[in-house]
Amino acid sequence: MKMDLNSDLGESLGAWRMGDDAAMLDIVSSANVACGFHGGDPAGILETLKAAQGRGVMVGAHVSYPDLVGFGRRNMDVASSDLVASIIYQIGALQGLAQAAGTRVRYVKPHGALYNTIAQDRRQAGDVIAAIRAIDPSLVLVALAGSPLIDWARDAGLTVVAEAFADRGYTPEGALVSRREPGAVLHDVDQIAERMLTLVRDGVVRAVDGSLVRIAADSICVHGDSPGAVAIARHLRERFEREGVRISSFVG
């Protein structure tokens, strides 16, 4: 058994610090690096990319709505021409910084509200797919497991990796519990590790109502900005390794 562990990194902005990139890069196999639209500044992003390259961690573009104030978590009705161009712009910027850091961008994982919207919204999903195809169709798209986006992107010729979330609650329908609702974010390291081990072994996660939801995923995210994120990720990796689950990126 093997599984990719990913985390959202490079999100600090100037004097405002977000997460512990150095510690997380010692744990995860893939790094979703901010592109400056929801967090991250050029110097900090470059530092994170260099650190990822030094540890052999795969790099992806963590693209977002243009929403620094809301950390990319506010829904936006963006015109298609603007959304396509902004995604191309973000990926291109990260590709340039990655080249300078001695690594390269291998995948795209949308952030926050954009991630949740395109999981169900066909128009905006099509815009993100079009942007990836325009700049580099070899880039893998990371998408919410069980969402319509997976089939839309595959039908358009993209390689897609389905993702589950270690530290987020699930509805009985397999969607993420809204951050405005109780049970949205999980903190107990033992509970999180047990849930994800069950996911890897049996392909199911327990929803907030106690039911079991079937989820097929090849990557698990631990949010870098969650309280205790490093402890969660470290405990999860240690538990996986004890149980014979190898941590490995989804791109060779």
PDB file of C-alpha atoms in Angstrom:
ATOM      1  CA  MET A   1       0.000   0.000   0.000  1.00  0.00           C
ATOM      2  CA  LYS A   2       1.148   3.541  -0.698  1.00  0.00           C
ATOM      3  CA  MET A   3      -0.328   7.019  -0.316  1.00  0.00           C
ATOM      4  CA  ASP A   4       0.666  10.582  -1.156  1.00  0.00           C
ATOM      5  CA  LEU A   5       0.600  13.140   1.673  1.00  0.00           C
ATOM      6  CA  ASN A   6       0.263  16.771   0.627  1.00  0.00           C
ATOM      7  CA  SER A   7       0.056  20.113   2.412  1.00  0.00           C
ATOM      8  CA  ASP A   8      -0.641  23.739   1.470  1.00  0.00           C
ATOM      9  CA  LEU A   9       2.622  25.664   1.839  1.00  0.00           C
ATOM     10  CA  GLY A  10       4.288  28.953   0.873  1.00  0.00           C
ATOM     11  CA  GLU A  11       1.318  30.915   2.232  1.00  0.00           C
ATOM     12  CA  SER A  12       3.130  33.397   4.487  1.00  0.00           C
ATOM     13  CA  LEU A  13       2.936  37.007   3.328  1.00  0.00           C
ATOM     14  CA  GLY A  14       5.577  39.511   4.441  1.00  0.00           C
ATOM     15  CA  ALA A  15       5.563  39.753   8.234  1.00  0.00           C
ATOM     16  CA  TRP A  16       2.413  37.599   8.404  1.00  0.00           C
ATOM     17  CA  ARG A  17       3.438  33.977   9.031  1.00  0.00           C
ATOM     18  CA  MET A  18       1.337  30.979   8.083  1.00  0.00           C
ATOM     19  CA  GLY A  19       2.279  27.439   9.069  1.00  0.00           C
ATOM     20  CA  ASP A  20       5.696  25.803   9.388  1.00  0.00           C
ATOM     21  CA  ASP A  21       6.840  24.955   5.874  1.00  0.00           C
ATOM     22  CA  ALA A  22      10.240  23.575   6.888  1.00  0.00           C
ATOM     23  CA  ALA A  23       8.731  21.086   9.327  1.00  0.00           C
ATOM     24  CA  MET A  24       5.942  20.015   6.965  1.00  0.00           C
ATOM     25  CA  LEU A  25       8.397  19.432   4.124  1.00  0.00           C
ATOM     26  CA  ASP A  26      10.146  16.840   6.279  1.00  0.00           C
ATOM     27  CA  ILE A  27       6.866  14.901   6.439  1.00  0.00           C
ATOM     28  CA  VAL A  28       4.855  15.268   3.212  1.00  0.00           C
ATOM     29  CA  SER A  29       5.578  13.902  -0.264  1.00  0.00           C
ATOM     30  CA  SER A  30       3.860  16.741  -2.168  1.00  0.00           C
ATOM     31  CA  ALA A  31       3.752  20.503  -1.557  1.00  0.00           C
ATOM     32  CA  ASN A  32       0.871  22.655  -2.811  1.00  0.00           C
ATOM     33  CA  VAL A  33       2.700  25.977  -3.097  1.00  0.00           C
ATOM     34  CA  ALA A  34       0.770  29.257  -3.030  1.00  0.00           C
ATOM     35  CA  CYS A  35       0.996  31.433  -6.133  1.00  0.00           C
ATOM     36  CA  GLY A  36       0.436  34.863  -4.548  1.00  0.00           C
ATOM     37  CA  PHE A  37      -3.323  35.231  -5.062  1.00  0.00           C
ATOM     38  CA  HIS A  38      -4.544  34.004  -1.651  1.00  0.00           C
ATOM     39  CA  GLY A  39      -1.219  34.055   0.202  1.00  0.00           C
ATOM     40  CA  GLY A  40       2.497  33.969  -0.381  1.00  0.00           C
ATOM     41  CA  ASP A  41       5.038  36.528  -1.520  1.00  0.00           C
ATOM     42  CA  PRO A  42       7.762  35.924  -4.137  1.00  0.00           C
ATOM     43  CA  ALA A  43      10.663  35.632  -1.681  1.00  0.00           C
ATOM     44  CA  GLY A  44       8.780  33.285   0.632  1.00  0.00           C
ATOM     45  CA  ILE A  45       7.465  31.165  -2.229  1.00  0.00           C
ATOM     46  CA  LEU A  46      10.985  30.819  -3.632  1.00  0.00           C
ATOM     47  CA  GLU A  47      12.300  29.804  -0.217  1.00  0.00           C
ATOM     48  CA  THR A  48       9.621  27.125   0.086  1.00  0.00           C
ATOM     49  CA  LEU A  49      10.380  25.830  -3.419  1.00  0.00           C
ATOM     50  CA  LYS A  50      14.091  25.575  -2.636  1.00  0.00           C
ATOM     51  CA  ALA A  51      13.308  23.710   0.571  1.00  0.00           C
ATOM     52  CA  ALA A  52      11.000  21.313  -1.308  1.00  0.00           C
ATOM     53  CA  GLN A  53      13.668  20.680  -3.925  1.00  0.00           C
ATOM     54  CA  GLY A  54      16.250  19.973  -1.238  1.00  0.00           C
ATOM     55  CA  ARG A  55      14.003  17.357   0.365  1.00  0.00           C
ATOM     56  CA  GLY A  56      12.838  15.722  -2.855  1.00  0.00           C
ATOM     57  CA  VAL A  57       9.224  16.820  -2.317  1.00  0.00           C
ATOM     58  CA  MET A  58       7.047  17.153  -5.429  1.00  0.00           C
ATOM     59  CA  VAL A  59       5.715  20.660  -6.132  1.00  0.00           C
ATOM     60  CA  GLY A  60       2.260  21.732  -7.299  1.00  0.00           C
ATOM     61  CA  ALA A  61       0.644  25.105  -8.026  1.00  0.00           C
ATOM     62  CA  HIS A  62      -1.913  26.047  -5.363  1.00  0.00           C
ATOM     63  CA  VAL A  63      -3.968  28.437  -7.484  1.00  0.00           C
ATOM     64  CA  SER A  64      -6.747  30.606  -6.078  1.00  0.00           C
ATOM     65  CA  TYR A  65      -9.263  33.336  -6.632  1.00  0.00           C
ATOM     66  CA  PRO A  66      -7.655  36.802  -6.306  1.00  0.00           C
ATOM     67  CA  ASP A  67      -8.474  37.111  -2.594  1.00  0.00           C
ATOM     68  CA  LEU A  68      -5.573  37.990  -0.296  1.00  0.00           C
ATOM     69  CA  VAL A  69      -7.868  39.591   2.295  1.00  0.00           C
ATOM     70  CA  GLY A  70     -10.131  36.541   2.516  1.00  0.00           C
ATOM     71  CA  PHE A  71      -7.302  34.011   2.152  1.00  0.00           C
ATOM     72  CA  GLY A  72      -9.027  32.638  -0.937  1.00  0.00           C
ATOM     73  CA  ARG A  73     -11.970  31.314   1.057  1.00  0.00           C
ATOM     74  CA  ARG A  74     -14.645  33.675  -0.303  1.00  0.00           C
ATOM     75  CA  ASN A  75     -16.820  32.565  -3.206  1.00  0.00           C
ATOM     76  CA  MET A  76     -16.396  34.662  -6.352  1.00  0.00           C
ATOM     77  CA  ASP A  77     -18.344  34.813  -9.599  1.00  0.00           C
ATOM     78  CA  VAL A  78     -15.376  35.474 -11.879  1.00  0.00           C
ATOM     79  CA  ALA A  79     -15.822  35.953 -15.620  1.00  0.00           C
ATOM     80  CA  SER A  80     -14.413  33.050 -17.612  1.00  0.00           C
ATOM     81  CA  SER A  81     -11.846  35.155 -19.472  1.00  0.00           C
ATOM     82  CA  ASP A  82     -10.543  36.518 -16.178  1.00  0.00           C
ATOM     83  CA  LEU A  83     -10.472  33.131 -14.426  1.00  0.00           C
ATOM     84  CA  VAL A  84      -8.660  31.361 -17.270  1.00  0.00           C
ATOM     85  CA  ALA A  85      -6.055  34.126 -17.499  1.00  0.00           C
ATOM     86  CA  SER A  86      -5.534  34.276 -13.733  1.00  0.00           C
ATOM     87  CA  ILE A  87      -4.918  30.519 -13.491  1.00  0.00           C
ATOM     88  CA  ILE A  88      -2.428  30.648 -16.366  1.00  0.00           C
ATOM     89  CA  TYR A  89      -0.742  33.636 -14.706  1.00  0.00           C
ATOM     90  CA  GLN A  90      -0.396  31.874 -11.343  1.00  0.00           C
ATOM     91  CA  ILE A  91       0.930  28.632 -12.781  1.00  0.00           C
ATOM     92  CA  GLY A  92       3.373  30.523 -14.977  1.00  0.00           C
ATOM     93  CA  ALA A  93       4.680  32.565 -12.062  1.00  0.00           C
ATOM     94  CA  LEU A  94       5.252  29.447  -9.976  1.00  0.00           C
ATOM     95  CA  GLN A  95       6.915  27.680 -12.902  1.00  0.00           C
ATOM     96  CA  GLY A  96       9.436  30.514 -13.154  1.00  0.00           C
ATOM     97  CA  LEU A  97      10.223  30.472  -9.449  1.00  0.00           C
ATOM     98  CA  ALA A  98      10.408  26.668  -9.465  1.00  0.00           C
ATOM     99  CA  GLN A  99      12.924  26.718 -12.302  1.00  0.00           C
ATOM    100  CA  ALA A 100      15.074  29.156 -10.320  1.00  0.00           C
ATOM    101  CA  ALA A 101      14.831  26.806  -7.315  1.00  0.00           C
ATOM    102  CA  GLY A 102      15.973  23.800  -9.355  1.00  0.00           C
ATOM    103  CA  THR A 103      12.617  22.033  -9.395  1.00  0.00           C
ATOM    104  CA  ARG A 104       9.457  22.090 -11.510  1.00  0.00           C
ATOM    105  CA  VAL A 105       5.703  22.261 -11.134  1.00  0.00           C
ATOM    106  CA  ARG A 106       4.149  18.828 -11.639  1.00  0.00           C
ATOM    107  CA  TYR A 107       0.505  19.386 -10.730  1.00  0.00           C
ATOM    108  CA  VAL A 108      -2.219  21.928  -9.935  1.00  0.00           C
ATOM    109  CA  LYS A 109      -4.370  21.916  -6.814  1.00  0.00           C
ATOM    110  CA  PRO A 110      -6.884  24.776  -6.558  1.00  0.00           C
ATOM    111  CA  HIS A 111      -7.273  26.414  -3.147  1.00  0.00           C
ATOM    112  CA  GLY A 112     -10.186  27.170  -0.853  1.00  0.00           C
ATOM    113  CA  ALA A 113     -13.355  28.516  -2.414  1.00  0.00           C
ATOM    114  CA  LEU A 114     -12.096  27.892  -5.944  1.00  0.00           C
ATOM    115  CA  TYR A 115     -11.435  24.225  -5.089  1.00  0.00           C
ATOM    116  CA  ASN A 116     -14.910  23.771  -3.648  1.00  0.00           C
ATOM    117  CA  THR A 117     -16.667  25.675  -6.439  1.00  0.00           C
ATOM    118  CA  ILE A 118     -15.109  23.849  -9.375  1.00  0.00           C
ATOM    119  CA  ALA A 119     -15.826  20.505  -7.731  1.00  0.00           C
ATOM    120  CA  GLN A 120     -19.484  21.088  -8.721  1.00  0.00           C
ATOM    121  CA  ASP A 121     -19.681  24.193 -10.978  1.00  0.00           C
ATOM    122  CA  ARG A 122     -19.170  23.092 -14.574  1.00  0.00           C
ATOM    123  CA  ARG A 123     -18.513  26.548 -16.006  1.00  0.00           C
ATOM    124  CA  GLN A 124     -15.723  27.492 -13.609  1.00  0.00           C
ATOM    125  CA  ALA A 125     -14.376  23.938 -13.698  1.00  0.00           C
ATOM    126  CA  GLY A 126     -14.138  24.239 -17.474  1.00  0.00           C
ATOM    127  CA  ASP A 127     -12.215  27.494 -17.079  1.00  0.00           C
ATOM    128  CA  VAL A 128      -9.620  25.919 -14.794  1.00  0.00           C
ATOM    129  CA  ILE A 129      -9.318  22.890 -17.081  1.00  0.00           C
ATOM    130  CA  ALA A 130      -8.887  25.167 -20.111  1.00  0.00           C
ATOM    131  CA  ALA A 131      -6.175  27.140 -18.328  1.00  0.00           C
ATOM    132  CA  ILE A 132      -4.195  24.014 -17.440  1.00  0.00           C
ATOM    133  CA  ARG A 133      -4.509  22.677 -20.986  1.00  0.00           C
ATOM    134  CA  ALA A 134      -3.350  26.032 -22.369  1.00  0.00           C
ATOM    135  CA  ILE A 135      -0.172  26.336 -20.290  1.00  0.00           C
ATOM    136  CA  ASP A 136       0.846  22.683 -19.804  1.00  0.00           C
ATOM    137  CA  PRO A 137      -1.570  19.785 -20.416  1.00  0.00           C
ATOM    138  CA  SER A 138       0.879  17.376 -18.754  1.00  0.00           C
ATOM    139  CA  LEU A 139       0.113  18.923 -15.355  1.00  0.00           C
ATOM    140  CA  VAL A 140      -1.919  16.677 -13.068  1.00  0.00           C
ATOM    141  CA  LEU A 141      -5.090  18.140 -11.533  1.00  0.00           C
ATOM    142  CA  VAL A 142      -5.758  17.316  -7.876  1.00  0.00           C
ATOM    143  CA  ALA A 143      -9.507  17.301  -7.219  1.00  0.00           C
ATOM    144  CA  LEU A 144     -11.980  16.409  -4.475  1.00  0.00           C
ATOM    145  CA  ALA A 145     -12.610  12.667  -4.418  1.00  0.00           C
ATOM    146  CA  GLY A 146     -16.071  11.791  -5.696  1.00  0.00           C
ATOM    147  CA  SER A 147     -16.711  15.170  -7.320  1.00  0.00           C
ATOM    148  CA  PRO A 148     -18.006  15.651 -10.900  1.00  0.00           C
ATOM    149  CA  LEU A 149     -14.814  17.621 -11.650  1.00  0.00           C
ATOM    150  CA  ILE A 150     -12.833  14.392 -11.857  1.00  0.00           C
ATOM    151  CA  ASP A 151     -14.776  13.086 -14.859  1.00  0.00           C
ATOM    152  CA  TRP A 152     -14.953  16.531 -16.510  1.00  0.00           C
ATOM    153  CA  ALA A 153     -11.190  16.917 -16.345  1.00  0.00           C
ATOM    154  CA  ARG A 154     -10.473  13.375 -17.502  1.00  0.00           C
ATOM    155  CA  ASP A 155     -12.877  13.786 -20.409  1.00  0.00           C
ATOM    156  CA  ALA A 156     -10.868  16.891 -21.379  1.00  0.00           C
ATOM    157  CA  GLY A 157      -7.669  14.853 -21.446  1.00  0.00           C
ATOM    158  CA  LEU A 158      -6.127  15.768 -18.099  1.00  0.00           C
ATOM    159  CA  THR A 159      -4.644  13.318 -15.631  1.00  0.00           C
ATOM    160  CA  VAL A 160      -6.538  13.640 -12.344  1.00  0.00           C
ATOM    161  CA  VAL A 161      -5.671  12.560  -8.808  1.00  0.00           C
ATOM    162  CA  ALA A 162      -8.527  12.254  -6.308  1.00  0.00           C
ATOM    163  CA  GLU A 163      -7.875  13.774  -2.886  1.00  0.00           C
ATOM    164  CA  ALA A 164      -9.157  13.177   0.626  1.00  0.00           C
ATOM    165  CA  PHE A 165      -8.670  15.429   3.661  1.00  0.00           C
ATOM    166  CA  ALA A 166      -7.188  14.141   6.889  1.00  0.00           C
ATOM    167  CA  ASP A 167      -8.284  17.041   9.085  1.00  0.00           C
ATOM    168  CA  ARG A 168     -11.722  17.798   7.639  1.00  0.00           C
ATOM    169  CA  GLY A 169     -15.153  16.384   8.381  1.00  0.00           C
ATOM    170  CA  TYR A 170     -17.286  14.809   5.659  1.00  0.00           C
ATOM    171  CA  THR A 171     -21.019  14.966   5.001  1.00  0.00           C
ATOM    172  CA  PRO A 172     -22.957  11.732   4.315  1.00  0.00           C
ATOM    173  CA  GLU A 173     -22.830  12.696   0.614  1.00  0.00           C
ATOM    174  CA  GLY A 174     -19.022  12.751   0.619  1.00  0.00           C
ATOM    175  CA  ALA A 175     -18.621  16.547   0.524  1.00  0.00           C
ATOM    176  CA  LEU A 176     -16.519  18.492   3.014  1.00  0.00           C
ATOM    177  CA  VAL A 177     -18.389  19.944   5.982  1.00  0.00           C
ATOM    178  CA  SER A 178     -18.521  23.730   5.652  1.00  0.00           C
ATOM    179  CA  ARG A 179     -16.024  25.545   7.868  1.00  0.00           C
ATOM    180  CA  ARG A 180     -19.012  27.425   9.281  1.00  0.00           C
ATOM    181  CA  GLU A 181     -20.461  24.192  10.673  1.00  0.00           C
ATOM    182  CA  PRO A 182     -19.508  22.102  13.742  1.00  0.00           C
ATOM    183  CA  GLY A 183     -17.212  19.189  12.973  1.00  0.00           C
ATOM    184  CA  ALA A 184     -15.632  20.867   9.948  1.00  0.00           C
ATOM    185  CA  VAL A 185     -12.041  20.712  11.210  1.00  0.00           C
ATOM    186  CA  LEU A 186     -10.607  17.796  13.178  1.00  0.00           C
ATOM    187  CA  HIS A 187      -7.779  18.102  15.715  1.00  0.00           C
ATOM    188  CA  ASP A 188      -7.347  14.743  17.498  1.00  0.00           C
ATOM    189  CA  VAL A 189      -4.202  13.173  16.003  1.00  0.00           C
ATOM    190  CA  ASP A 190      -5.182   9.607  16.904  1.00  0.00           C
ATOM    191  CA  GLN A 191      -8.683   9.997  15.455  1.00  0.00           C
ATOM    192  CA  ILE A 192      -7.306  11.527  12.253  1.00  0.00           C
ATOM    193  CA  ALA A 193      -4.711   8.773  11.797  1.00  0.00           C
ATOM    194  CA  GLU A 194      -7.264   6.027  12.402  1.00  0.00           C
ATOM    195  CA  ARG A 195      -9.720   7.587   9.924  1.00  0.00           C
ATOM    196  CA  MET A 196      -7.088   7.859   7.210  1.00  0.00           C
ATOM    197  CA  LEU A 197      -5.808   4.332   7.814  1.00  0.00           C
ATOM    198  CA  THR A 198      -9.370   3.094   7.338  1.00  0.00           C
ATOM    199  CA  LEU A 199      -9.556   5.133   4.128  1.00  0.00           C
ATOM    200  CA  VAL A 200      -6.398   3.535   2.751  1.00  0.00           C
ATOM    201  CA  ARG A 201      -7.386   0.002   3.748  1.00  0.00           C
ATOM    202  CA  ASP A 202     -11.139   0.004   3.162  1.00  0.00           C
ATOM    203  CA  GLY A 203     -11.865   3.060   1.004  1.00  0.00           C
ATOM    204  CA  VAL A 204     -14.328   4.585   3.481  1.00  0.00           C
ATOM    205  CA  VAL A 205     -14.455   7.556   5.895  1.00  0.00           C
ATOM    206  CA  ARG A 206     -16.916   8.071   8.754  1.00  0.00           C
ATOM    207  CA  ALA A 207     -19.153  11.088   8.094  1.00  0.00           C
ATOM    208  CA  VAL A 208     -20.374  13.591  10.715  1.00  0.00           C
ATOM    209  CA  ASP A 209     -23.626  11.651  11.144  1.00  0.00           C
ATOM    210  CA  GLY A 210     -21.745   8.408  11.842  1.00  0.00           C
ATOM    211  CA  SER A 211     -22.386   6.814   8.466  1.00  0.00           C
ATOM    212  CA  LEU A 212     -19.579   5.448   6.285  1.00  0.00           C
ATOM    213  CA  VAL A 213     -18.838   7.260   3.030  1.00  0.00           C
ATOM    214  CA  ARG A 214     -16.968   5.502   0.224  1.00  0.00           C
ATOM    215  CA  ILE A 215     -14.020   7.613  -0.991  1.00  0.00           C
ATOM    216  CA  ALA A 216     -11.426   6.600  -3.590  1.00  0.00           C
ATOM    217  CA  ALA A 217      -8.338   8.771  -3.098  1.00  0.00           C
ATOM    218  CA  ASP A 218      -4.665   8.669  -4.096  1.00  0.00           C
ATOM    219  CA  SER A 219      -3.600  11.704  -2.046  1.00  0.00           C
ATOM    220  CA  ILE A 220      -4.370  12.923   1.471  1.00  0.00           C
ATOM    221  CA  CYS A 221      -4.134  16.582   2.469  1.00  0.00           C
ATOM    222  CA  VAL A 222      -3.174  17.931   5.875  1.00  0.00           C
ATOM    223  CA  HIS A 223      -3.854  21.661   5.880  1.00  0.00           C
ATOM    224  CA  GLY A 224      -0.677  23.585   6.699  1.00  0.00           C
ATOM    225  CA  ASP A 225      -2.623  26.338   8.486  1.00  0.00           C
ATOM    226  CA  SER A 226      -4.573  24.027  10.818  1.00  0.00           C
ATOM    227  CA  PRO A 227      -3.756  24.239  14.532  1.00  0.00           C
ATOM    228  CA  GLY A 228      -1.264  21.481  15.278  1.00  0.00           C
ATOM    229  CA  ALA A 229      -0.765  20.801  11.549  1.00  0.00           C
ATOM    230  CA  VAL A 230       2.784  19.518  11.956  1.00  0.00           C
ATOM    231  CA  ALA A 231       1.814  17.197  14.808  1.00  0.00           C
ATOM    232  CA  ILE A 232      -1.127  15.859  12.785  1.00  0.00           C
ATOM    233  CA  ALA A 233       0.998  15.226   9.709  1.00  0.00           C
ATOM    234  CA  ARG A 234       3.873  13.665  11.662  1.00  0.00           C
ATOM    235  CA  HIS A 235       1.577  11.340  13.614  1.00  0.00           C
ATOM    236  CA  LEU A 236      -0.233  10.361  10.418  1.00  0.00           C
ATOM    237  CA  ARG A 237       3.019   9.528   8.637  1.00  0.00           C
ATOM    238  CA  GLU A 238       4.357   7.558  11.606  1.00  0.00           C
ATOM    239  CA  ARG A 239       1.118   5.574  11.884  1.00  0.00           C
ATOM    240  CA  PHE A 240       1.093   4.835   8.159  1.00  0.00           C
ATOM    241  CA  GLU A 241       4.685   3.627   8.198  1.00  0.00           C
ATOM    242  CA  ARG A 242       4.043   1.377  11.206  1.00  0.00           C
ATOM    243  CA  GLU A 243       1.094  -0.172   9.373  1.00  0.00           C
ATOM    244  CA  GLY A 244       3.051  -0.735   6.155  1.00  0.00           C
ATOM    245  CA  VAL A 245       1.676   2.192   4.138  1.00  0.00           C
ATOM    246  CA  ARG A 246       4.472   3.778   2.097  1.00  0.00           C
ATOM    247  CA  ILE A 247       4.431   7.577   1.704  1.00  0.00           C
ATOM    248  CA  SER A 248       5.087   8.411  -1.945  1.00  0.00           C
ATOM    249  CA  SER A 249       4.112  11.180  -4.378  1.00  0.00           C
ATOM    250  CA  PHE A 250       1.567  10.308  -7.065  1.00  0.00           C
ATOM    251  CA  VAL A 251       3.920  11.385  -9.871  1.00  0.00           C
ATOM    252  CA  GLY A 252       7.077   9.362 -10.369  1.00  0.00           C
TER     253      GLY A 252
END
